[in-house]
Amino acid sequence: MNATARSAPGPKRPGSRRPRPAGDGEHRPQRDHQLALLRQMLLIRRFEERCVELYSAAKIRGFVHLYIGEEAVAVGVGQALREEDAVVSTYREHGHALARGVPAEAVMAEMFGKATGCSRGRGGSMHLFDAGRRFYGGNAIVAGGLPLAAGLALADRMRGAERVTCCFFGDGAYAEGEFHETANLAALWQLPLLLVCENNLYAMGTSLAREHAQTNLAMRAASYGMPAWTVDGMDVLAVEAAARRAAESVRAGGGPHFLEARTYRFRAHSMYDPDRYRDKEEVARWKTRDPLDGLEGAMRTAGSLDDGVMKQLEEDVATEIDAAVRAAEAAPREPVSDLLRFVTSVPGRV
Amino acid sequence: MNATRAADTARTTYREALRAALREALRGDDRVFLMGEDVGRYGGCFGVSLGLLEEFGPDRIRDTPLSESAFVGAGIGAALGGMRPVVEIMTVNFSLLALDQIMNNAATLLHMSGGQLNVPIVIRMTTGAGRQLAAQHSHSLESWYAHIPGLRVLTPATVDDARHMLAAALDDPDPVVLFEHGSLYNEEGVLDAATDSVGLDSAAVRRPGADVSVITYGGSLPKALAAAEELSGDGVDVEVVDLRSLRPLDDATVLESVARTHRAVIVDEGWRSGSISGEIAARIAEQAFYDLDAPVQRVCSQEVPMPYAKQLEEAALPQPASIVAAVRRAVA
Ligand SMILES: Cc1ncc(C[n+]2csc(CCOP(=O)(O)OP(=O)(O)O)c2C)c(N)n1
């Protein structure tokens, strides 16, 4: 949409990517791909819905920030990344972690604070990590992950590795100095960094227009000298297309790229938020653009999805989450005698 | 290489010792790089990295914009990405703009990730007063960093430590913050030819003595040694303990010294309230109370933002004369 970049035009409109009917072998790959996207989004959605129940049952505590409504961003961007790439995330990162392939079981166990959690119970919902999958968290300081991501990209740049570091952050983070310092540094040094701003229009209770003097975020990012554009964050195929284009350009040595995904969180900021700052009508309006419904509808129209397939998908996802919850329930707690582990690498040195 | 060797055994300054350490680290491991404001073309704000740009090029001697948070954070990210960054911050005062990255990321990632993420970064910065630079360039905030679990905090005070602590710090898989007192850069000393590495965990007795333990670190060490020299003329035999590391803190060496001398004077350029000297005094009280023959004395900076005028700045700081006075109180 707002192609503010000095580079190629903006991503294709979602309509232009409408899938064609499956049925003949030729279109199976496309159908399978879309089904995989739908499954990932569904997994994130159902995972978090289960988290709400577990939170109410006091099995999960702390701050929990739900991603419901924003799934298309993590899943779409995830398609553009390779195994060797890195992801830096925020405290609203269940979706990023799951889309990155961190097992639901490891994420759920972390929510329970168990020893089998992906951060061994030290992190909880806001600090998910998986070094093996190059998933660098899990940062609960707004914008704190941005400089880190630049550093990961710098390491790749210095070693000549053709890898991309993708950093997710919100519109709130965009107002922090760390965003602007990082954008400048990354553009100055032409770092292989993909900056994905999840603009869900609110930083806690502060709306975009009340936090930014200039609300055209892509235009401002472009002023640092990097290609920047905006994409419909409720359309997973559009996000995927835009992210692929950006990531490929980053990988090819094009320096940092900025992608703003216009999205919306359907739930409150966190489990503690009574959500008084948005009117119900606005929320309802955005819910008509649910990214899961969007893809499901498109696939049904194209004849590549029916009730049977959908039911199967729901059952698969439910089974996976049930297993994750059961495993988390049964998992051992970290012993209190290990409290001081992982403060320094040398045990006992504090 | 030979030139370095020869220089090592010669008389050298603290500044040159640091530079030799950087050069050796850069030569020895191509993952090592230096970045910070004006470390390259300018040669380092305090001249420490002069000449390194010519030798190693702008990729490894990397001038950064004035963005403390971003370049310190980028150092942390680069460490996660397999590099061994040495990041220079002009002074501890400016490090406050990067405190978020140092504390919330460098110090916590290992723990928050359940042991998965090491952050092998070395962050060097100047600290301290004494050069009439007034309040925003003169403070001693190393005790703030010493407060943070997950960091190692080093305070080299001698040319040997300046020469060798960096290598040991780079070998540490955890983040290390290294404080260089601004008044030490021109200090000269003779490098110990026999030393080619130093440990980081233990304090050192810089001057043995029997009557009183003066416990100090960094820029206050020369002052403590001068005070000890003066007192020896009066027959007071002062032992001077150099902490070398503020985190971890080597209680054992301190306690062992106090057990022999039965008297402790702590010299610390930080403000007294909430200082590292308060921590050391507490540890002595907790663990060596019955060894003491006199109350612990502290010589700290006055509780004032550091003033510019020479006589005011001098009066605000620990001085050999104030150390002498504190020792006399302790041995009275
Ligand atoms: C540095 C900092 N300031 C404030 C907060 C409290 N806080 C947590 S989330 C948040 C809103 C951030 O909004 P945004 O970046 O748009 O991300 P979103 O929550 O919308 O995904 C705030 C203010 C924080 N965690 N860190």
XYZ file of C-alpha atoms and ligand atoms in Angstrom:
708
model
C 0.000 0.000 0.000
C 2.089 2.898 1.173
C 5.123 2.112 -0.887
C 7.470 4.661 0.598
C 10.541 2.753 -0.398
C 13.089 3.853 -2.951
C 12.881 0.257 -4.179
C 10.309 -1.737 -6.074
C 6.554 -1.144 -5.753
C 4.549 -2.430 -2.803
C 3.395 -5.970 -2.331
C 0.661 -7.421 -4.460
C -2.840 -6.806 -3.199
C -4.279 -9.832 -1.497
C -6.912 -10.153 -4.223
C -4.326 -10.697 -6.884
C -3.019 -13.746 -5.067
C -6.358 -15.511 -4.793
C -5.642 -19.230 -4.983
C -7.015 -21.192 -7.872
C -9.045 -24.355 -7.392
C -7.146 -27.412 -6.322
C -8.092 -30.887 -7.341
C -5.595 -31.436 -10.067
C -2.083 -32.399 -8.941
C -0.566 -29.197 -10.227
C -2.171 -27.057 -7.546
C -1.571 -29.365 -4.632
C 1.657 -27.656 -3.532
C -0.121 -24.312 -3.253
C -3.017 -25.857 -1.400
C -0.673 -27.719 0.939
C 1.237 -24.538 1.591
C -1.902 -22.607 2.445
C -3.103 -25.404 4.631
C 0.202 -25.282 6.487
C -0.214 -21.538 7.024
C -3.737 -22.042 8.276
C -2.588 -24.777 10.600
C 0.148 -22.581 12.091
C -2.252 -19.713 12.646
C -4.770 -22.063 14.178
C -2.147 -23.552 16.459
C -1.203 -20.107 17.741
C -4.848 -19.107 18.179
C -5.891 -22.262 20.026
C -2.681 -22.326 22.063
C -3.393 -18.876 23.392
C -7.063 -19.575 23.995
C -5.926 -22.480 26.120
C -3.509 -20.152 27.908
C -6.471 -17.962 28.896
C -8.191 -20.969 30.468
C -5.011 -22.019 32.223
C -4.498 -18.504 33.441
C -7.985 -18.453 34.923
C -7.219 -21.770 36.553
C -4.048 -20.195 38.003
C -1.816 -22.735 36.291
C -0.116 -19.910 34.444
C 0.795 -16.646 36.160
C 2.712 -13.461 35.493
C 2.162 -11.135 32.591
C 0.644 -12.871 29.603
C 0.280 -10.885 26.376
C -1.901 -12.516 23.774
C -1.249 -12.346 20.046
C -4.792 -13.255 19.034
C -5.661 -11.362 15.863
C -2.047 -10.843 14.844
C -1.214 -14.429 13.818
C -0.848 -13.625 10.132
C 2.231 -11.522 10.827
C 4.312 -14.170 12.602
C 3.195 -16.899 10.242
C 3.593 -14.854 7.071
C 7.008 -13.519 8.012
C 8.071 -16.959 9.203
C 7.664 -18.245 5.651
C 10.331 -15.864 4.441
C 12.919 -17.009 6.971
C 15.261 -19.955 6.791
C 16.529 -22.216 9.525
C 19.852 -20.389 9.713
C 18.221 -16.979 10.130
C 17.645 -15.408 13.536
C 14.503 -14.050 15.157
C 14.375 -11.463 17.927
C 11.039 -10.923 19.562
C 9.126 -9.148 22.298
C 6.997 -10.139 25.291
C 4.076 -10.819 22.925
C 5.964 -13.687 21.399
C 4.007 -16.919 21.694
C 3.105 -16.603 18.037
C 6.647 -15.800 16.956
C 8.027 -18.739 18.912
C 5.485 -21.229 17.580
C 5.865 -19.964 14.029
C 9.609 -20.364 14.441
C 9.079 -24.012 15.248
C 9.630 -23.926 18.997
C 7.554 -26.929 20.083
C 4.220 -26.081 21.706
C 5.226 -28.427 24.488
C 8.364 -26.433 25.331
C 6.450 -23.152 25.223
C 3.618 -24.468 27.363
C 6.023 -25.961 29.893
C 7.685 -22.563 30.136
C 4.330 -20.959 30.858
C 3.968 -23.458 33.664
C 7.464 -22.609 34.883
C 8.633 -26.172 34.507
C 12.111 -27.621 34.008
C 11.216 -28.721 30.485
C 10.233 -25.208 29.478
C 12.188 -23.587 26.679
C 13.831 -21.303 29.272
C 13.827 -23.838 32.096
C 11.247 -21.903 34.029
C 13.381 -18.775 34.312
C 11.570 -16.821 31.653
C 7.856 -17.502 31.542
C 5.542 -16.101 28.919
C 7.629 -12.996 28.261
C 11.025 -14.659 27.867
C 10.873 -17.589 25.489
C 14.224 -18.634 24.028
C 15.445 -21.386 21.765
C 19.110 -21.049 20.897
C 19.031 -24.053 18.583
C 16.345 -22.452 16.451
C 18.070 -19.079 16.717
C 15.067 -17.671 18.525
C 16.491 -14.884 20.699
C 13.444 -14.151 22.740
C 11.489 -12.887 24.530
C 12.448 -9.228 25.364
C 10.127 -7.415 27.772
C 11.854 -4.067 27.585
C 9.980 -2.262 24.844
C 12.467 -1.821 21.946
C 15.214 -3.590 23.897
C 15.529 -6.307 21.284
C 16.276 -3.939 18.437
C 19.946 -3.237 19.220
C 20.470 -6.951 19.888
C 19.065 -7.805 16.505
C 21.395 -5.294 14.884
C 24.277 -7.026 16.647
C 23.269 -10.468 15.430
C 23.088 -9.015 11.933
C 26.459 -7.350 12.435
C 28.029 -10.673 13.380
C 26.682 -12.208 10.172
C 27.836 -9.251 8.170
C 31.370 -9.443 9.591
C 31.623 -13.165 8.966
C 30.104 -13.013 5.518
C 27.194 -15.267 6.449
C 24.190 -14.867 4.184
C 21.708 -14.870 6.987
C 18.887 -12.570 7.924
C 18.040 -11.382 11.411
C 14.366 -10.588 11.790
C 13.270 -8.342 14.624
C 9.621 -8.012 15.627
C 8.501 -4.966 17.597
C 5.430 -2.800 18.037
C 4.341 0.692 17.161
C 5.013 1.612 20.781
C 8.620 0.493 20.428
C 8.940 2.718 17.390
C 8.734 5.748 19.689
C 11.735 4.595 21.732
C 15.220 5.934 21.046
C 16.461 2.395 20.657
C 14.418 1.974 17.494
C 15.855 5.115 15.947
C 19.409 4.422 17.063
C 19.146 0.937 15.633
C 17.581 2.038 12.347
C 20.370 4.545 11.868
C 23.101 2.077 12.772
C 21.669 -0.684 10.615
C 21.306 1.567 7.588
C 24.725 3.149 8.163
C 26.395 -0.259 8.292
C 24.037 -1.923 5.788
C 23.244 -4.736 8.179
C 21.217 -7.768 7.052
C 18.289 -6.874 9.278
C 14.576 -7.226 8.657
C 12.637 -4.862 10.899
C 9.032 -5.965 11.251
C 6.857 -3.412 12.987
C 3.621 -4.962 14.172
C 1.436 -1.930 14.189
C -1.624 -2.990 16.125
C -2.523 0.678 16.598
C -2.012 0.680 20.354
C 0.821 0.780 22.859
C -1.056 -0.515 25.874
C -3.832 2.081 26.000
C -2.190 4.753 23.873
C -3.375 4.891 20.303
C -1.055 5.475 17.377
C -2.109 9.068 16.848
C -1.547 9.859 20.500
C 1.987 8.426 20.486
C 3.337 9.470 17.091
C 3.536 12.956 15.612
C 3.838 11.338 12.203
C 1.855 8.137 11.939
C 3.207 7.055 8.582
C 5.733 4.683 10.099
C 7.113 3.299 6.854
C 7.792 6.763 5.524
C 9.747 7.662 8.621
C 11.726 4.434 8.451
C 12.512 5.117 4.797
C 14.046 8.398 5.872
C 16.890 6.402 7.396
C 17.731 5.226 3.909
C 16.188 1.805 3.956
C 13.487 0.268 1.784
C 10.280 0.418 3.771
C 6.693 -0.393 3.108
C 3.365 -1.256 4.677
C 1.405 -4.440 4.291
C -2.018 -5.645 5.370
C -1.154 -7.587 8.487
C -4.484 -9.399 8.523
C -3.722 -11.145 5.231
C -1.193 -13.902 5.727
C -0.520 -14.302 2.012
C 0.152 -10.606 1.614
C 2.455 -10.651 4.624
C 4.262 -13.670 3.245
C 4.740 -12.051 -0.148
C 6.020 -8.802 1.335
C 8.282 -10.572 3.807
C 9.754 -12.792 1.105
C 10.539 -9.819 -1.017
C 12.140 -8.011 1.914
C 14.060 -11.008 3.231
C 15.386 -11.905 -0.206
C 16.598 -8.381 -0.687
C 18.223 -8.359 2.756
C 19.858 -11.706 2.000
C 21.173 -10.417 -1.292
C 23.036 -7.650 0.510
C 20.430 -4.938 0.263
C 20.911 -3.777 3.854
C 18.125 -3.384 6.363
C 14.489 -3.400 5.291
C 11.479 -2.179 7.188
C 8.076 -3.773 6.970
C 5.062 -2.365 8.758
C 2.275 -4.900 9.222
C -1.042 -3.196 9.939
C -2.699 -5.488 12.389
C -4.885 -5.523 15.465
C -4.991 -7.395 18.712
C -8.453 -8.743 19.404
C -7.822 -9.089 23.122
C -6.659 -6.706 25.801
C -3.006 -5.729 26.075
C -2.391 -8.305 28.798
C -4.421 -10.420 31.163
C -4.574 -7.478 33.563
C -5.955 -4.960 31.121
C -9.672 -4.075 31.342
C -9.394 -2.635 27.804
C -11.240 0.639 28.441
C -9.488 2.688 25.775
C -11.016 1.088 22.652
C -14.660 1.116 21.729
C -16.350 -2.202 21.164
C -17.380 -1.204 17.691
C -13.780 -0.726 16.621
C -12.811 -4.137 17.976
C -15.805 -5.739 16.294
C -14.936 -4.097 12.995
C -11.416 -5.514 13.086
C -12.724 -8.935 14.031
C -14.494 -9.093 10.704
C -10.997 -9.141 9.249
C -9.836 -12.130 11.291
C -6.746 -13.512 9.511
C -7.807 -17.120 10.076
C -11.257 -16.543 8.630
C -9.656 -14.685 5.752
C -7.473 -17.559 4.656
C -10.102 -20.185 5.413
C -12.643 -18.283 3.340
C -10.256 -17.869 0.437
C -9.417 -21.556 0.481
C -13.067 -22.560 0.619
C -13.875 -20.272 -2.282
C -11.069 -21.855 -4.219
C -12.422 -25.274 -3.353
C -9.258 -26.327 -1.539
C -10.848 -26.590 1.889
C -14.089 -28.103 3.123
C -15.716 -28.899 6.460
C -13.977 -32.250 6.664
C -10.519 -30.808 6.211
C -11.262 -28.005 8.642
C -12.508 -30.429 11.264
C -9.405 -32.536 10.829
C -7.220 -29.455 11.222
C -8.979 -28.441 14.428
C -8.619 -31.940 15.805
C -4.904 -32.105 14.978
C -4.255 -28.800 16.653
C -6.327 -29.707 19.705
C -4.424 -32.967 20.045
C -1.098 -31.155 19.863
C -2.118 -28.636 22.499
C -3.651 -31.272 24.763
C -0.409 -33.184 24.637
C 1.549 -30.014 25.400
C -0.609 -29.215 28.410
C -0.460 -32.779 29.698
C 3.320 -32.826 29.340
C 3.622 -29.464 31.068
C 1.429 -30.613 33.933
C 3.506 -33.745 34.389
C 6.894 -32.122 33.924
C 9.226 -31.712 36.876
C 9.788 -28.343 38.497
C 13.266 -26.898 38.570
C 14.620 -27.726 42.013
C 15.046 -24.732 44.294
C 18.579 -25.971 44.905
C 19.252 -24.876 41.305
C 18.093 -21.336 41.979
C 21.500 -19.785 41.342
C 22.194 -21.716 38.165
C 22.690 -19.734 34.962
C 23.567 -16.486 36.701
C 27.088 -16.885 35.395
C 28.555 -19.644 33.273
C 30.812 -20.744 36.080
C 28.545 -22.333 38.680
C 28.649 -20.583 42.018
C 30.465 -17.490 40.809
C 28.230 -14.556 41.567
C 55.394 -9.783 17.596
C 58.960 -9.208 18.763
C 58.303 -5.529 19.060
C 55.355 -6.287 21.331
C 57.452 -8.575 23.500
C 60.163 -5.968 23.890
C 57.609 -3.296 24.723
C 56.015 -5.609 27.257
C 59.101 -5.901 29.354
C 59.938 -2.224 29.115
C 58.514 0.615 31.114
C 55.077 1.376 29.864
C 52.039 3.471 30.605
C 48.656 2.163 31.607
C 47.338 3.467 28.267
C 50.000 1.620 26.281
C 49.419 -1.521 28.278
C 45.740 -1.443 27.383
C 46.607 -0.854 23.749
C 49.042 -3.771 23.753
C 46.305 -5.953 25.222
C 43.850 -4.874 22.545
C 46.389 -5.441 19.793
C 47.196 -8.892 21.076
C 43.517 -9.819 21.332
C 42.801 -8.550 17.820
C 45.775 -10.442 16.405
C 45.024 -13.620 18.249
C 41.355 -14.093 17.420
C 39.585 -12.817 14.349
C 36.267 -12.842 16.190
C 37.541 -9.969 18.329
C 36.681 -6.448 17.243
C 36.594 -3.063 18.940
C 33.749 -0.612 18.579
C 32.750 2.646 20.163
C 32.635 6.366 19.667
C 35.837 7.621 18.068
C 37.841 4.476 18.667
C 39.078 4.529 15.047
C 40.078 7.674 13.241
C 40.336 9.707 16.409
C 42.408 7.018 18.075
C 40.143 6.655 21.069
C 38.852 9.459 23.244
C 41.713 8.731 25.652
C 44.175 7.572 23.018
C 43.955 3.920 23.969
C 43.242 2.633 20.459
C 45.593 4.978 18.599
C 47.094 3.213 15.584
C 44.796 0.188 15.724
C 42.644 1.372 12.821
C 45.696 1.442 10.551
C 46.637 -2.053 11.624
C 43.240 -3.750 11.670
C 41.001 -1.684 9.411
C 37.594 -0.083 9.896
C 35.693 -3.363 10.059
C 37.407 -4.374 13.290
C 38.129 -0.942 14.703
C 34.659 0.349 14.231
C 33.653 3.953 14.844
C 30.052 4.158 15.971
C 27.508 6.943 15.996
C 26.680 8.536 19.337
C 24.148 5.833 20.139
C 25.276 4.176 23.343
C 22.271 1.953 23.636
C 22.414 0.757 20.037
C 26.114 0.023 19.822
C 26.325 -1.613 23.228
C 23.232 -3.651 22.359
C 24.756 -4.464 18.990
C 27.834 -5.678 20.825
C 25.627 -7.957 22.888
C 23.912 -9.229 19.751
C 27.256 -9.764 18.034
C 28.414 -11.754 21.043
C 25.283 -13.902 20.710
C 26.151 -14.241 17.041
C 29.558 -15.745 17.772
C 31.829 -12.694 17.834
C 34.011 -11.447 20.700
C 33.238 -7.732 20.785
C 35.098 -5.213 22.884
C 32.884 -2.170 23.246
C 34.276 1.114 24.503
C 32.058 3.681 26.191
C 33.710 7.063 26.683
C 32.783 7.362 30.353
C 30.613 5.630 32.895
C 28.350 8.673 32.911
C 27.400 8.009 29.287
C 27.020 4.309 29.950
C 23.745 5.148 31.643
C 22.252 5.514 28.173
C 23.231 1.892 27.589
C 22.369 0.644 31.046
C 19.208 -0.971 29.721
C 21.202 -3.115 27.340
C 23.904 -3.975 29.877
C 21.562 -4.813 32.698
C 18.414 -6.057 30.987
C 20.141 -7.981 28.217
C 23.827 -8.705 28.813
C 23.422 -9.576 32.471
C 20.145 -11.470 32.227
C 20.066 -13.406 28.951
C 21.960 -16.411 30.291
C 19.553 -16.778 33.161
C 16.323 -15.917 31.355
C 17.172 -18.409 28.639
C 17.779 -21.180 31.144
C 21.485 -21.335 30.328
C 21.176 -21.285 26.535
C 22.584 -17.883 25.669
C 26.076 -16.752 26.618
C 27.043 -13.147 26.118
C 30.838 -13.021 25.820
C 31.183 -9.267 25.518
C 33.739 -6.961 27.124
C 32.571 -3.414 27.797
C 35.349 -0.953 28.628
C 34.682 2.443 30.079
C 36.426 5.257 31.876
C 35.438 6.166 35.374
C 36.383 8.612 38.068
C 37.291 12.212 38.703
C 40.429 14.257 39.219
C 40.721 16.093 35.951
C 38.339 18.988 36.613
C 35.695 17.703 34.217
C 32.756 18.511 36.495
C 29.699 16.503 37.301
C 28.765 14.886 33.994
C 32.221 13.455 33.260
C 33.568 12.506 36.657
C 31.467 10.058 38.539
C 32.417 6.643 39.849
C 29.444 4.396 39.287
C 31.208 1.036 39.106
C 29.494 -0.045 42.301
C 26.179 0.220 40.442
C 27.421 -2.354 37.975
C 28.844 -4.452 40.806
C 25.280 -4.654 42.092
C 24.136 -6.678 39.080
C 24.247 -10.491 39.099
C 25.433 -11.873 35.787
C 28.163 -9.306 35.222
C 31.829 -9.452 36.030
C 33.199 -6.061 37.053
C 36.929 -5.406 36.799
C 38.961 -2.405 37.908
C 42.548 -2.686 36.695
C 44.811 -0.393 38.718
C 48.278 -1.443 37.569
C 50.030 -1.747 34.231
C 50.118 -5.519 34.644
C 46.364 -5.690 35.098
C 45.830 -3.219 32.267
C 48.011 -5.419 30.096
C 46.447 -8.755 30.924
C 42.912 -8.371 32.210
C 41.437 -7.886 28.753
C 42.612 -11.280 27.513
C 41.203 -12.982 30.581
C 37.975 -11.007 30.197
C 37.631 -12.146 26.589
C 38.071 -15.736 27.696
C 35.127 -15.362 30.050
C 31.878 -16.617 28.503
C 29.958 -13.968 30.473
C 29.722 -10.202 30.052
C 32.585 -8.278 31.609
C 32.584 -4.574 32.397
C 36.051 -3.128 32.688
C 36.571 0.222 34.398
C 39.610 2.296 33.563
C 40.145 5.235 35.882
C 40.818 8.341 33.829
C 43.702 9.432 36.007
C 45.568 6.169 35.447
C 46.134 6.371 31.678
C 49.415 8.269 32.056
C 50.653 6.248 35.029
C 53.873 4.462 34.271
C 55.062 1.148 35.513
C 57.261 -1.771 34.645
C 55.471 -4.778 33.328
C 56.281 -7.988 35.091
C 58.076 -9.932 32.383
C 57.143 -13.203 34.013
C 53.427 -12.528 33.897
C 51.609 -13.397 30.738
C 48.176 -13.808 32.206
C 46.303 -12.758 35.295
C 43.448 -14.342 37.156
C 40.287 -12.344 37.594
C 38.866 -13.793 40.767
C 41.318 -12.707 43.421
C 42.347 -9.471 45.035
C 46.059 -8.692 45.410
C 48.108 -7.440 48.301
C 50.055 -4.607 46.682
C 51.997 -3.709 49.795
C 52.304 -6.030 52.746
C 51.955 -4.529 56.200
C 51.113 -5.531 59.749
C 49.192 -2.688 61.388
C 46.183 -1.846 59.234
C 44.574 -3.023 55.979
C 43.774 -0.341 53.451
C 41.349 -1.876 50.981
C 40.894 -0.136 47.664
C 40.748 -0.505 43.884
C 41.308 1.306 40.586
C 42.214 4.983 40.642
C 42.486 5.088 44.416
C 45.325 2.560 44.540
C 48.129 5.067 43.867
C 46.665 7.346 46.546
C 46.503 4.500 49.058
C 50.099 3.532 48.295
C 51.223 7.145 48.712
C 49.430 7.326 52.041
C 51.044 4.053 53.129
C 54.452 5.410 52.218
C 53.871 8.548 54.256
C 52.627 6.551 57.248
C 55.590 4.201 57.153
C 57.727 7.225 58.008
C 55.748 7.426 61.233
C 56.125 3.753 61.971
C 52.632 2.709 60.875
C 52.957 -0.429 58.758
C 50.100 -0.315 56.215
C 48.976 -3.248 54.094
C 47.325 -2.221 50.820
C 44.835 -4.606 49.275
C 43.801 -4.002 45.655
C 40.395 -5.561 45.048
C 40.936 -5.752 41.244
C 37.426 -7.137 40.800
C 34.271 -5.675 42.325
C 32.147 -8.583 41.173
C 32.823 -11.235 42.184
C 34.314 -9.712 45.316
C 37.200 -11.625 46.833
C 36.214 -11.547 50.509
C 38.790 -14.147 51.418
C 41.825 -11.971 50.703
C 40.236 -9.023 52.505
C 39.257 -11.074 55.543
C 42.610 -12.785 55.708
C 44.325 -9.389 55.696
C 42.020 -7.979 58.357
C 42.566 -11.096 60.486
C 46.277 -10.211 60.541
C 46.109 -6.435 60.916
C 42.853 -6.213 62.925
C 42.069 -2.855 61.348
C 40.389 -1.901 58.081
C 40.215 1.312 56.086
C 38.291 1.223 52.823
C 39.044 3.746 50.116
C 36.457 4.133 47.370
C 35.920 7.025 44.974
C 32.183 6.332 44.836
C 29.768 8.171 47.097
C 29.547 6.618 50.533
C 25.794 5.977 50.536
C 25.067 2.677 48.906
C 28.689 2.196 47.874
C 30.929 -0.805 47.329
C 32.811 0.322 50.446
C 29.579 -0.141 52.375
C 29.324 -3.668 51.016
C 32.892 -4.489 52.002
C 32.418 -3.006 55.462
C 29.293 -5.113 55.891
C 31.120 -8.269 54.875
C 33.900 -7.529 57.319
C 31.319 -6.950 60.042
C 29.486 -10.153 59.146
C 32.507 -12.387 58.879
C 35.359 -10.834 60.824
C 33.743 -8.810 63.572
C 35.824 -10.388 66.347
C 39.059 -9.853 64.415
C 38.564 -6.102 64.571
C 40.350 -3.950 67.120
C 38.787 -0.733 65.837
C 35.742 0.384 63.871
C 36.044 0.099 60.081
C 36.905 3.455 58.502
C 35.742 4.597 55.096
C 37.220 7.209 52.800
C 34.763 7.997 50.019
C 33.811 10.890 47.798
C 31.762 13.611 49.441
C 28.057 13.373 48.702
C 28.060 16.047 46.049
C 27.953 16.069 42.241
C 31.597 16.458 41.318
C 32.460 20.166 41.140
C 34.707 21.788 38.546
C 36.883 24.112 40.646
C 40.160 22.424 41.498
C 40.077 22.966 45.246
C 36.448 21.839 45.435
C 37.075 18.724 43.379
C 40.111 17.837 45.472
C 38.109 18.294 48.621
C 35.346 16.065 47.300
C 37.659 13.163 46.463
C 39.586 10.694 48.615
C 43.154 12.015 48.886
C 46.344 10.618 50.390
C 45.859 13.063 53.280
C 42.312 11.868 53.998
C 43.505 8.261 53.813
C 46.330 9.048 56.233
C 43.813 10.632 58.601
C 41.507 7.612 58.418
C 44.376 5.226 59.102
C 45.403 7.296 62.114
C 41.850 7.069 63.443
C 41.913 3.315 62.938
C 45.211 2.781 64.732
C 44.646 5.357 67.460
C 10.951 0.411 28.178
C 9.566 0.000 28.571
N 8.645 0.943 28.833
C 7.400 0.573 29.184
C 7.051 -0.742 29.283
C 5.630 -1.153 29.667
N 4.948 -1.659 28.442
C 4.897 -2.982 28.182
S 4.176 -3.281 26.709
C 3.914 -1.655 26.393
C 3.260 -1.224 25.107
C 4.120 -1.495 23.922
O 3.396 -1.325 22.756
P 3.896 -1.832 21.352
O 5.377 -1.641 21.225
O 3.073 -1.190 20.331
O 3.665 -3.392 21.355
P 2.322 -4.202 21.534
O 2.142 -4.417 23.017
O 1.237 -3.403 20.937
O 2.534 -5.496 20.842
C 4.371 -0.895 27.458
C 4.263 0.566 27.543
C 8.061 -1.696 29.033
N 7.826 -3.017 29.145
N 9.290 -1.306 28.642
